[in-house]
Coordinates of C-alpha atoms in Angstrom, one line a residue:
M292 CA 31.1 173.8 -34.6
Q293 CA 27.5 172.8 -35.2
V294 CA 26.2 172.2 -38.8
Y295 CA 22.6 172.6 -40.0
D296 CA 21.1 172.2 -43.4
Y297 CA 19.7 175.8 -43.3
I298 CA 20.5 178.7 -41.1
I299 CA 17.8 181.4 -41.0
I300 CA 18.9 184.9 -39.8
G301 CA 16.0 186.7 -38.2
A302 CA 12.8 185.2 -36.8
G303 CA 10.5 187.9 -38.1
S304 CA 7.6 187.9 -40.5
A305 CA 9.5 185.8 -43.1
G306 CA 11.9 183.9 -40.9
C307 CA 9.2 182.3 -38.8
V308 CA 7.4 181.1 -41.9
L309 CA 10.6 179.5 -43.4
A310 CA 11.5 177.8 -40.1
A311 CA 8.0 176.2 -39.9
R312 CA 7.7 175.2 -43.5
L313 CA 11.2 173.8 -44.0
T314 CA 11.0 171.7 -40.8
E315 CA 7.9 170.0 -42.0
D316 CA 10.4 167.6 -43.6
P317 CA 11.9 165.7 -40.6
N318 CA 15.1 165.1 -42.6
V319 CA 15.9 168.8 -42.8
T320 CA 17.7 170.6 -39.9
V321 CA 17.2 174.3 -39.4
L322 CA 18.8 176.8 -37.0
L323 CA 16.8 180.0 -36.5
L324 CA 18.8 182.9 -35.1
E325 CA 17.0 185.9 -33.6
A326 CA 18.7 188.9 -32.0
G327 CA 15.7 189.8 -29.8
G328 CA 13.7 187.9 -27.3
K329 CA 10.7 185.6 -27.1
N330 CA 8.1 188.4 -27.5
D331 CA 5.6 186.6 -25.3
G332 CA 4.5 189.5 -23.0
V333 CA 1.0 190.8 -22.6
L334 CA 1.6 194.0 -24.7
V335 CA 2.5 191.8 -27.7
R336 CA -0.4 189.4 -27.2
M337 CA -3.0 192.2 -26.5
P338 CA -3.9 194.0 -29.8
A339 CA -4.4 197.3 -27.9
G340 CA -0.8 197.2 -26.8
V341 CA 0.3 198.2 -30.3
G342 CA 0.4 201.9 -29.3
T343 CA 2.9 201.3 -26.5
L344 CA 5.1 199.0 -28.6
L345 CA 5.4 201.4 -31.6
K346 CA 6.2 204.6 -29.8
A347 CA 9.4 203.8 -28.0
K348 CA 12.6 201.7 -28.2
N349 CA 12.0 198.6 -26.2
A350 CA 12.5 194.8 -26.1
S351 CA 10.2 194.4 -29.1
N352 CA 11.3 197.4 -31.1
W353 CA 14.7 198.3 -32.5
G354 CA 13.7 202.0 -32.5
F355 CA 15.7 203.4 -35.4
H356 CA 15.9 207.0 -36.7
T357 CA 16.6 208.2 -40.2
E358 CA 19.3 210.6 -41.0
P359 CA 18.1 214.2 -41.4
E360 CA 15.6 214.2 -44.2
P361 CA 16.4 217.1 -46.7
H362 CA 12.8 217.5 -47.9
L363 CA 11.2 217.2 -44.5
D364 CA 12.9 220.2 -42.8
N365 CA 15.9 218.0 -42.0
R366 CA 14.0 216.1 -39.4
R367 CA 15.2 212.7 -38.2
L368 CA 12.2 210.5 -38.5
W369 CA 11.3 207.7 -36.0
W370 CA 11.4 204.2 -37.5
P371 CA 10.0 201.4 -35.4
R372 CA 11.2 197.9 -36.5
G373 CA 10.2 194.7 -34.8
K374 CA 12.7 192.9 -32.6
G375 CA 12.2 189.4 -31.2
L376 CA 10.1 186.4 -32.4
G377 CA 7.6 187.5 -35.0
G378 CA 9.6 190.6 -35.9
S379 CA 7.4 193.5 -37.1
S380 CA 4.4 191.2 -37.1
S381 CA 4.6 191.4 -33.3
I382 CA 4.4 195.2 -33.1
N383 CA 2.4 196.2 -36.3
G384 CA -1.1 197.5 -36.5
M385 CA -2.4 194.0 -37.5
I386 CA -3.9 195.2 -40.8
Y387 CA -4.0 192.4 -43.4
T388 CA -3.9 193.7 -47.0
R389 CA -2.3 192.1 -50.0
G390 CA -2.0 195.0 -52.4
H391 CA -3.4 195.4 -55.9
P392 CA -2.9 192.6 -58.5
Q393 CA -1.2 195.0 -60.9
D394 CA 1.6 195.4 -58.3
Y395 CA 2.6 191.8 -58.8
D396 CA 2.0 191.8 -62.5
E397 CA 4.5 194.6 -62.8
W398 CA 7.1 192.5 -61.1
R399 CA 6.6 189.8 -63.8
Q400 CA 6.9 192.5 -66.5
M401 CA 10.2 193.5 -65.0
G402 CA 11.6 190.1 -66.0
L403 CA 10.8 188.2 -62.7
P404 CA 9.0 184.9 -63.6
G405 CA 6.9 183.4 -60.9
W406 CA 5.8 186.7 -59.3
S407 CA 2.7 187.7 -61.2
F408 CA -0.5 187.9 -59.3
D409 CA -1.7 184.6 -60.6
D410 CA 1.6 183.1 -59.5
V411 CA 1.5 184.5 -55.9
L412 CA -2.3 184.2 -55.2
P413 CA -2.0 180.5 -54.4
Y414 CA 0.6 181.4 -51.7
F415 CA -1.6 184.0 -50.2
R416 CA -4.4 181.4 -50.1
R417 CA -2.1 178.9 -48.5
L418 CA -1.2 181.2 -45.6
E419 CA -4.8 182.5 -44.9
G420 CA -7.2 181.2 -42.3
H421 CA -9.7 183.7 -43.5
H422 CA -13.0 184.6 -41.9
R423 CA -14.7 184.4 -45.3
G424 CA -13.6 180.8 -45.7
D425 CA -12.1 179.1 -48.7
S426 CA -12.8 180.6 -52.2
D427 CA -11.0 181.5 -55.4
L428 CA -9.5 184.6 -53.7
H429 CA -9.1 183.5 -50.1
G430 CA -7.8 180.5 -48.1
G431 CA -9.8 179.2 -45.2
S432 CA -7.5 176.8 -43.5
G433 CA -4.1 178.5 -43.4
P434 CA -2.1 179.2 -40.3
L435 CA -2.6 183.0 -40.3
T436 CA -6.0 183.7 -38.8
I437 CA -7.6 186.7 -40.5
S438 CA -10.7 188.2 -38.8
R439 CA -12.9 191.2 -38.8
G440 CA -12.8 193.7 -36.0
E441 CA -15.0 193.4 -32.9
S442 CA -15.5 197.1 -32.2
D443 CA -19.1 198.2 -31.5
S444 CA -18.2 201.9 -32.1
P445 CA -20.4 203.6 -34.7
F446 CA -17.4 205.5 -36.0
H447 CA -16.1 202.9 -38.4
D448 CA -19.3 202.5 -40.4
A449 CA -19.8 206.3 -40.3
L450 CA -16.4 206.8 -41.8
V451 CA -17.2 204.4 -44.6
T452 CA -20.5 206.2 -45.3
A453 CA -18.7 209.6 -45.2
G454 CA -16.4 208.2 -47.9
E455 CA -19.4 207.4 -50.1
Q456 CA -20.9 210.8 -49.4
A457 CA -17.6 212.4 -50.6
G458 CA -18.0 210.6 -53.9
Y459 CA -15.8 207.5 -53.4
P460 CA -16.9 203.9 -53.8
R461 CA -17.4 201.3 -51.1
T462 CA -15.7 198.0 -51.1
D463 CA -16.6 194.9 -49.1
D464 CA -13.2 193.3 -49.3
F465 CA -9.9 195.2 -49.8
N466 CA -8.4 191.8 -50.7
G467 CA -11.2 190.8 -53.0
A468 CA -12.2 191.5 -56.6
E469 CA -12.1 195.3 -56.1
Q470 CA -9.6 197.0 -53.8
E471 CA -10.7 200.6 -54.4
G472 CA -13.0 202.3 -52.0
F473 CA -13.9 202.7 -48.3
G474 CA -14.4 199.6 -46.2
R475 CA -13.5 197.6 -43.1
Y476 CA -10.0 196.1 -42.8
D477 CA -9.2 192.4 -42.3
L478 CA -7.1 191.9 -39.2
T479 CA -4.4 189.4 -38.1
I480 CA -6.2 188.9 -34.7
A481 CA -7.3 185.5 -33.5
D482 CA -9.9 185.4 -30.7
G483 CA -8.7 188.7 -29.3
Q484 CA -5.0 188.0 -29.6
R485 CA -2.4 189.4 -32.0
W486 CA -1.7 186.6 -34.5
S487 CA 1.9 187.2 -35.5
T488 CA 4.0 184.8 -37.6
A489 CA 5.5 183.7 -34.3
A490 CA 2.1 182.7 -33.1
A491 CA 0.8 181.3 -36.4
Y492 CA 3.9 179.5 -37.7
L493 CA 6.8 179.3 -35.3
R494 CA 5.4 178.3 -31.9
P495 CA 3.5 175.3 -33.3
A496 CA 6.8 174.1 -34.9
L497 CA 9.1 174.7 -31.9
G498 CA 8.6 171.2 -30.6
R499 CA 10.1 169.6 -33.7
P500 CA 13.5 168.0 -33.0
N501 CA 14.9 169.3 -36.3
L502 CA 14.3 173.0 -35.4
T503 CA 16.7 174.9 -33.2
C504 CA 15.7 178.5 -32.3
I505 CA 18.2 180.7 -30.4
T506 CA 17.0 184.1 -29.2
G507 CA 19.4 186.8 -28.1
A508 CA 21.7 185.8 -31.0
H509 CA 23.0 188.9 -32.8
T510 CA 24.4 188.0 -36.2
T511 CA 27.7 189.8 -36.9
R512 CA 28.8 188.2 -40.2
I513 CA 27.8 185.8 -42.9
R514 CA 30.9 183.7 -43.8
I515 CA 31.8 183.5 -47.5
E516 CA 34.3 181.0 -48.7
A517 CA 35.2 180.5 -52.4
G518 CA 32.0 182.3 -53.5
R519 CA 29.7 180.4 -51.2
A520 CA 27.9 181.2 -47.9
T521 CA 29.1 178.6 -45.5
G522 CA 27.9 179.8 -42.2
V523 CA 27.2 182.6 -39.7
D524 CA 29.1 184.3 -36.9
Y525 CA 26.9 185.5 -34.0
V526 CA 27.2 186.7 -30.4
F527 CA 25.0 185.8 -27.5
D528 CA 24.8 186.1 -23.7
K529 CA 24.4 189.8 -24.1
G530 CA 27.4 190.0 -26.4
K531 CA 29.7 188.3 -24.0
R532 CA 30.1 185.1 -26.1
A533 CA 30.6 184.4 -29.8
A534 CA 29.9 181.4 -31.9
T535 CA 30.1 180.2 -35.5
V536 CA 27.6 177.8 -37.1
N537 CA 27.8 176.2 -40.6
A538 CA 25.1 175.6 -43.2
D539 CA 25.3 172.5 -45.4
R540 CA 22.7 173.8 -47.9
E541 CA 22.0 177.6 -47.5
V542 CA 22.0 180.6 -45.4
L543 CA 18.7 182.4 -45.5
L544 CA 18.8 186.1 -44.6
C545 CA 15.4 187.3 -43.2
A546 CA 16.3 190.3 -41.2
G547 CA 14.1 192.9 -43.0
A548 CA 14.5 195.9 -45.2
V549 CA 16.8 197.7 -42.8
Q550 CA 18.9 194.9 -41.3
S551 CA 19.2 192.5 -44.2
P552 CA 21.3 194.9 -46.3
H553 CA 23.1 196.0 -43.1
I554 CA 24.2 192.4 -42.4
L555 CA 25.2 191.9 -46.0
Q556 CA 27.4 195.0 -45.8
L557 CA 28.9 194.0 -42.5
S558 CA 29.8 190.7 -44.3
G559 CA 31.7 192.6 -47.1
I560 CA 28.9 192.3 -49.6
G561 CA 27.9 195.6 -51.2
D562 CA 29.2 198.6 -52.9
P563 CA 33.0 198.5 -52.8
D564 CA 33.5 202.2 -52.2
R565 CA 31.0 202.4 -49.4
L566 CA 32.3 199.3 -47.7
T567 CA 35.8 200.6 -47.8
H568 CA 34.8 203.9 -46.5
A569 CA 33.1 202.2 -43.5
G570 CA 36.2 200.1 -42.8
V571 CA 34.8 196.8 -44.1
G572 CA 36.8 194.6 -46.4
V573 CA 35.2 193.8 -49.8
V574 CA 34.3 190.1 -50.1
H575 CA 31.8 190.4 -53.0
A576 CA 31.1 193.5 -55.0
L577 CA 27.3 194.0 -55.3
P578 CA 26.5 197.8 -55.6
G579 CA 22.8 197.5 -55.2
V580 CA 22.9 196.3 -51.6
G581 CA 21.1 198.9 -49.5
E582 CA 19.9 200.9 -52.5
N583 CA 16.3 201.3 -53.8
L584 CA 14.8 202.0 -50.3
Q585 CA 11.1 202.8 -50.6
D586 CA 8.5 203.6 -47.9
H587 CA 5.0 204.9 -47.4
L588 CA 5.1 208.5 -46.1
D589 CA 2.1 209.4 -44.1
V590 CA 0.1 212.6 -43.3
V591 CA -1.5 212.4 -39.9
M592 CA -4.7 214.5 -39.6
N593 CA -6.6 215.0 -36.3
W594 CA -10.2 216.0 -35.4
R595 CA -11.6 216.6 -31.9
T596 CA -15.1 215.2 -31.5
Q597 CA -18.2 215.4 -29.2
G598 CA -20.4 212.5 -28.3
L599 CA -18.0 209.8 -29.5
R600 CA -16.3 207.4 -27.1
T601 CA -12.7 207.0 -28.3
A602 CA -9.5 205.7 -26.9
H603 CA -9.1 208.9 -24.9
T604 CA -12.2 208.3 -22.8
L605 CA -11.7 204.5 -22.6
T606 CA -8.1 204.7 -21.3
K607 CA -7.8 208.0 -19.4
G608 CA -7.0 208.0 -15.7
L609 CA -7.3 204.4 -14.4
G610 CA -9.1 203.4 -17.6
M611 CA -5.9 202.0 -19.2
L612 CA -5.3 199.8 -16.1
G613 CA -8.9 198.6 -16.4
V614 CA -8.6 197.8 -20.0
G615 CA -5.4 195.8 -19.3
L616 CA -6.9 193.9 -16.3
N617 CA -10.1 193.1 -18.1
Y618 CA -8.0 191.6 -20.9
V619 CA -5.5 189.7 -18.8
L620 CA -8.1 188.3 -16.3
R621 CA -11.1 187.8 -18.5
G622 CA -9.8 188.0 -22.1
K623 CA -12.5 190.7 -22.8
G624 CA -12.9 194.4 -23.5
H625 CA -11.2 197.0 -25.5
G626 CA -7.8 195.3 -25.2
R627 CA -9.0 192.8 -27.9
G628 CA -8.9 195.5 -30.6
Q629 CA -6.5 198.2 -31.9
F630 CA -8.9 201.1 -32.6
L631 CA -8.3 200.9 -36.3
E632 CA -10.9 198.9 -38.3
A633 CA -11.8 201.1 -41.2
G634 CA -10.0 202.9 -44.1
A635 CA -9.8 203.2 -47.8
F636 CA -7.8 202.8 -51.0
L637 CA -8.3 205.8 -53.3
R638 CA -7.1 207.4 -56.5
S639 CA -5.8 210.9 -56.0
R640 CA -6.4 211.9 -59.6
E641 CA -8.1 210.8 -62.8
G642 CA -6.2 208.5 -65.2
L643 CA -4.6 206.2 -62.7
S644 CA -5.1 202.5 -63.2
R645 CA -5.3 201.7 -59.4
P646 CA -5.4 203.5 -56.1
D647 CA -2.4 205.5 -55.1
V648 CA -3.6 206.6 -51.6
Q649 CA -4.4 204.5 -48.6
M650 CA -6.3 205.8 -45.5
H651 CA -6.1 204.3 -42.0
A652 CA -8.8 205.7 -39.7
V653 CA -8.0 205.5 -36.0
L654 CA -10.5 206.0 -33.2
A655 CA -8.1 208.3 -31.3
I656 CA -6.2 211.5 -31.7
M657 CA -2.7 210.4 -32.6
Q658 CA 0.3 212.6 -32.9
D659 CA 4.0 211.8 -33.2
H660 CA 3.4 208.0 -33.3
G661 CA 1.2 208.2 -30.2
R662 CA 4.0 209.7 -28.1
T663 CA 1.9 212.8 -27.4
D664 CA -1.0 212.1 -25.1
A665 CA -4.4 213.0 -26.5
K666 CA -6.2 215.6 -24.4
A667 CA -9.7 214.9 -25.8
D668 CA -11.8 212.5 -27.8
G669 CA -11.4 212.5 -31.5
F670 CA -10.2 210.6 -34.6
T671 CA -7.2 210.5 -36.8
L672 CA -7.0 209.9 -40.5
H673 CA -3.6 208.6 -41.7
L674 CA -3.2 209.0 -45.5
C675 CA -0.2 207.7 -47.3
Q676 CA 1.1 207.7 -50.9
L677 CA 1.2 204.1 -52.1
R678 CA 3.7 204.3 -54.9
P679 CA 6.4 206.9 -54.2
E680 CA 8.9 207.9 -56.8
S681 CA 11.5 208.8 -54.2
R682 CA 14.3 206.3 -53.5
G683 CA 16.6 206.1 -50.5
R684 CA 19.3 203.8 -49.1
I685 CA 20.5 201.9 -46.1
A686 CA 24.2 202.3 -45.3
L687 CA 26.9 201.2 -42.8
R688 CA 27.6 203.7 -40.1
S689 CA 30.8 201.8 -39.3
A690 CA 32.2 198.2 -39.2
D691 CA 30.7 197.8 -35.7
P692 CA 27.9 195.2 -36.0
F693 CA 26.1 196.8 -33.0
A694 CA 26.0 200.3 -34.5
D695 CA 22.6 201.2 -36.0
P696 CA 22.5 201.4 -39.8
M697 CA 22.2 204.7 -41.5
I698 CA 18.8 205.2 -43.0
F699 CA 18.5 207.8 -45.8
A700 CA 14.8 207.6 -46.7
N701 CA 14.9 210.6 -49.1
Y702 CA 11.2 211.2 -48.8
L703 CA 9.4 213.7 -51.1
A704 CA 12.3 214.1 -53.5
T705 CA 10.0 214.4 -56.5
P706 CA 7.2 216.9 -57.4
E707 CA 4.7 214.0 -57.8
D708 CA 5.4 212.7 -54.3
R709 CA 4.7 216.2 -52.9
R710 CA 1.6 216.6 -55.0
V711 CA 0.1 213.3 -53.7
L712 CA 0.7 214.1 -50.1
R713 CA -0.9 217.6 -50.6
D714 CA -3.9 216.0 -52.2
C715 CA -4.1 213.5 -49.3
V716 CA -4.8 216.4 -47.0
K717 CA -7.6 217.6 -49.3
I718 CA -9.1 214.1 -49.4
G719 CA -9.1 213.8 -45.6
R720 CA -10.8 217.1 -45.2
S721 CA -13.5 216.3 -47.7
V722 CA -14.3 213.1 -45.9
A723 CA -14.4 214.6 -42.4
Q724 CA -16.8 217.3 -43.6
Q725 CA -19.5 214.8 -44.7
A726 CA -22.9 214.4 -43.1
A727 CA -22.2 210.9 -41.7
L728 CA -19.6 212.3 -39.3
A729 CA -21.5 215.6 -38.5
P730 CA -23.2 214.1 -35.4
Y731 CA -19.7 214.0 -33.8
H732 CA -19.0 217.7 -34.6
P733 CA -15.5 217.1 -35.9
D734 CA -13.2 220.1 -35.2
E735 CA -10.0 220.0 -37.2
L736 CA -6.8 220.1 -35.1
A737 CA -4.2 219.1 -37.6
P738 CA -3.3 220.5 -40.1
G739 CA -5.6 223.2 -38.7
L740 CA -7.7 225.8 -40.5
D741 CA -4.7 228.0 -41.1
A742 CA -3.2 225.5 -43.6
Q743 CA -5.4 226.2 -46.6
S744 CA -3.2 227.2 -49.5
D745 CA -1.0 224.6 -51.3
D746 CA 2.1 226.3 -49.9
A747 CA 0.7 226.1 -46.4
I748 CA -0.2 222.5 -46.7
D749 CA 3.2 221.6 -48.2
A750 CA 4.9 223.4 -45.2
W751 CA 2.8 221.4 -42.8
V752 CA 3.6 218.2 -44.5
R753 CA 7.3 218.9 -44.3
R754 CA 7.0 219.7 -40.5
T755 CA 4.9 216.7 -39.6
A756 CA 4.8 213.8 -42.1
E757 CA 6.0 210.4 -40.8
T758 CA 6.4 206.9 -41.9
I759 CA 3.5 204.4 -41.8
Y760 CA 6.1 201.6 -41.3
H761 CA 6.4 200.0 -44.7
P762 CA 10.1 200.1 -45.8
V763 CA 11.0 197.7 -48.7
G764 CA 13.3 197.2 -51.6
T765 CA 16.9 197.3 -50.3
C766 CA 17.9 193.9 -51.6
R767 CA 15.7 193.9 -54.6
M768 CA 14.9 191.3 -57.1
G769 CA 16.0 191.9 -60.6
A770 CA 16.5 190.3 -64.0
D771 CA 19.9 189.1 -65.2
D772 CA 20.6 192.4 -67.0
D773 CA 19.8 194.5 -64.0
A774 CA 23.2 195.7 -62.6
L775 CA 21.8 197.0 -59.3
A776 CA 19.7 193.9 -58.5
V777 CA 20.8 192.1 -55.3
V778 CA 18.9 188.8 -55.8
D779 CA 17.4 187.0 -58.8
A780 CA 13.8 185.8 -59.2
T781 CA 14.6 182.8 -57.0
L782 CA 15.9 185.2 -54.2
K783 CA 19.5 183.9 -54.6
V784 CA 22.1 186.6 -54.0
R785 CA 23.7 187.3 -57.3
G786 CA 27.2 186.0 -57.8
L787 CA 27.2 183.9 -54.7
H788 CA 26.1 180.3 -53.9
G789 CA 24.2 179.1 -50.8
L790 CA 22.8 182.5 -49.9
R791 CA 19.2 183.9 -50.3
V792 CA 17.4 186.9 -49.0
V793 CA 13.8 186.3 -48.0
D794 CA 11.9 189.3 -46.6
A795 CA 10.4 192.7 -47.7
S796 CA 13.8 193.9 -48.8
V797 CA 13.5 191.8 -52.0
M798 CA 10.5 193.7 -53.3
P799 CA 11.6 195.6 -56.4
T800 CA 8.8 198.1 -56.0
L801 CA 6.6 199.0 -53.0
I802 CA 3.3 197.1 -52.9
G803 CA 0.3 199.4 -52.8
S804 CA -0.9 198.4 -49.3
N805 CA 0.4 197.3 -45.9
T806 CA 3.5 195.1 -46.4
N807 CA 3.2 192.4 -43.8
A808 CA 0.9 190.0 -45.8
P809 CA 3.1 190.3 -49.0
T810 CA 6.2 189.5 -46.8
I811 CA 4.6 186.4 -45.5
M812 CA 3.6 185.4 -49.0
I813 CA 7.2 185.9 -50.2
A814 CA 8.4 183.5 -47.5
E815 CA 5.7 180.9 -48.4
H816 CA 6.9 181.1 -52.0
A817 CA 10.5 180.8 -51.0
A818 CA 9.9 177.7 -48.9
D819 CA 8.6 176.0 -52.0
M820 CA 11.6 177.2 -54.0
L821 CA 13.9 175.6 -51.4
R822 CA 11.8 172.4 -51.4
G823 CA 11.7 172.2 -55.2
T824 CA 8.0 172.4 -55.4
R825 CA 5.5 175.0 -56.6
L826 CA 1.8 175.6 -56.2
A827 CA -0.2 175.8 -59.5
R828 CA -0.9 179.3 -60.8
A829 CA -4.4 180.8 -60.2
G830 CA -6.7 181.2 -63.2

């Protein structure tokens, strides 16, 4: 039986960071276990491959579904989740946003020291290799390359101008002094290649003799002995062989908001009644495991256009083959981008202290996660509610470690959540009707002109709303008096020794932005906790 100082479960957005940072010390040994593969194919490397990666279950995508959603006409929603090195950073839309400073200050106000914005900003700066260079708000030499898009389409600037014409502000930097407004996104793309955490952190570290990375290793259980995590059971060789490895110091669970609680539950850590019902023996009662699930629900609005070259024209017929060959053979062309370079953070009503709506503007007509082929040129406005009140949970389907977890997202369970999504539709329409977009003659396809009343808009939202891929919160941090907290402010699992969770599942509340950058920050912060160091607070 092999023994390592640390065993990391999951080589995703957080696990790659931890593996790289911990092995900077040559005296520390680390085993990184990843259920998926190496994720080194062209569709992962090429930013334009994102559409193919997200829309189907494949070697890079676990391809989950929710249980029937009671407030969405009992639909089972498609939930892509990254599989393989880099995890969801290898299949996401490559948008780099950190969230609003108040998001983190609220964590500190919940009794979580070390998680205010001034506490976490130094870790954001450490991870960033930002195109703006080093400043009080950005890092210029970190491993994660952050760039601006290369598209020469006039649509992105026209969208920003249309937002101003609709009465909203403009912002030059969503991660700068002012998040609110329309602007251009920062992207995790380096010289035309997706810059996942596997590319930024893990691959440069793989040559270290103190780092062992095993792909195709599916974790089946964390071993707990006398209140301490001592090791991990996993299977490999396509499930034909089993192994056990031990950790001298800690087991670090980095499997994400869906699979981290699932692995804890399979290990007998969770709500006793639910574990027993699924046929799993109770090892450690922790009722908050799997609870507090939060996600950004998205309305997807489409317009057909004229005189605007979009993904449809560029990829129809043999065009897609041409885009791929130009990228593979010359490293050039539309494969270097992902057709999503502009958007907005907006307030849906007066009286809010920060934006509660995010817009992603795509230079393509997208429906059903891109699984329905576009028949014409056009654009899509994705608008999501940033801080939903609704809460769901992740649960065991059975004691079988290969069975998909049950996902109860519980979207739109409150009137406020329904109000915000309704107003998202109205915001999208007001922007599309502005003069800056008039040269493209936008013709609304979805929701369509029949959906005008609030009741009609609500019905359309129930029929069509989908995730924008930001689940968090299922192993949440909490203060000592929080009975449903799973981990404490140092990410240690409550009531156990030698076990931490480090990924998006620890977020107590959903950050008001894309969640990949905050997840990487959490891992950077956790690495210092494990090393007994800490960056000085900002300000």
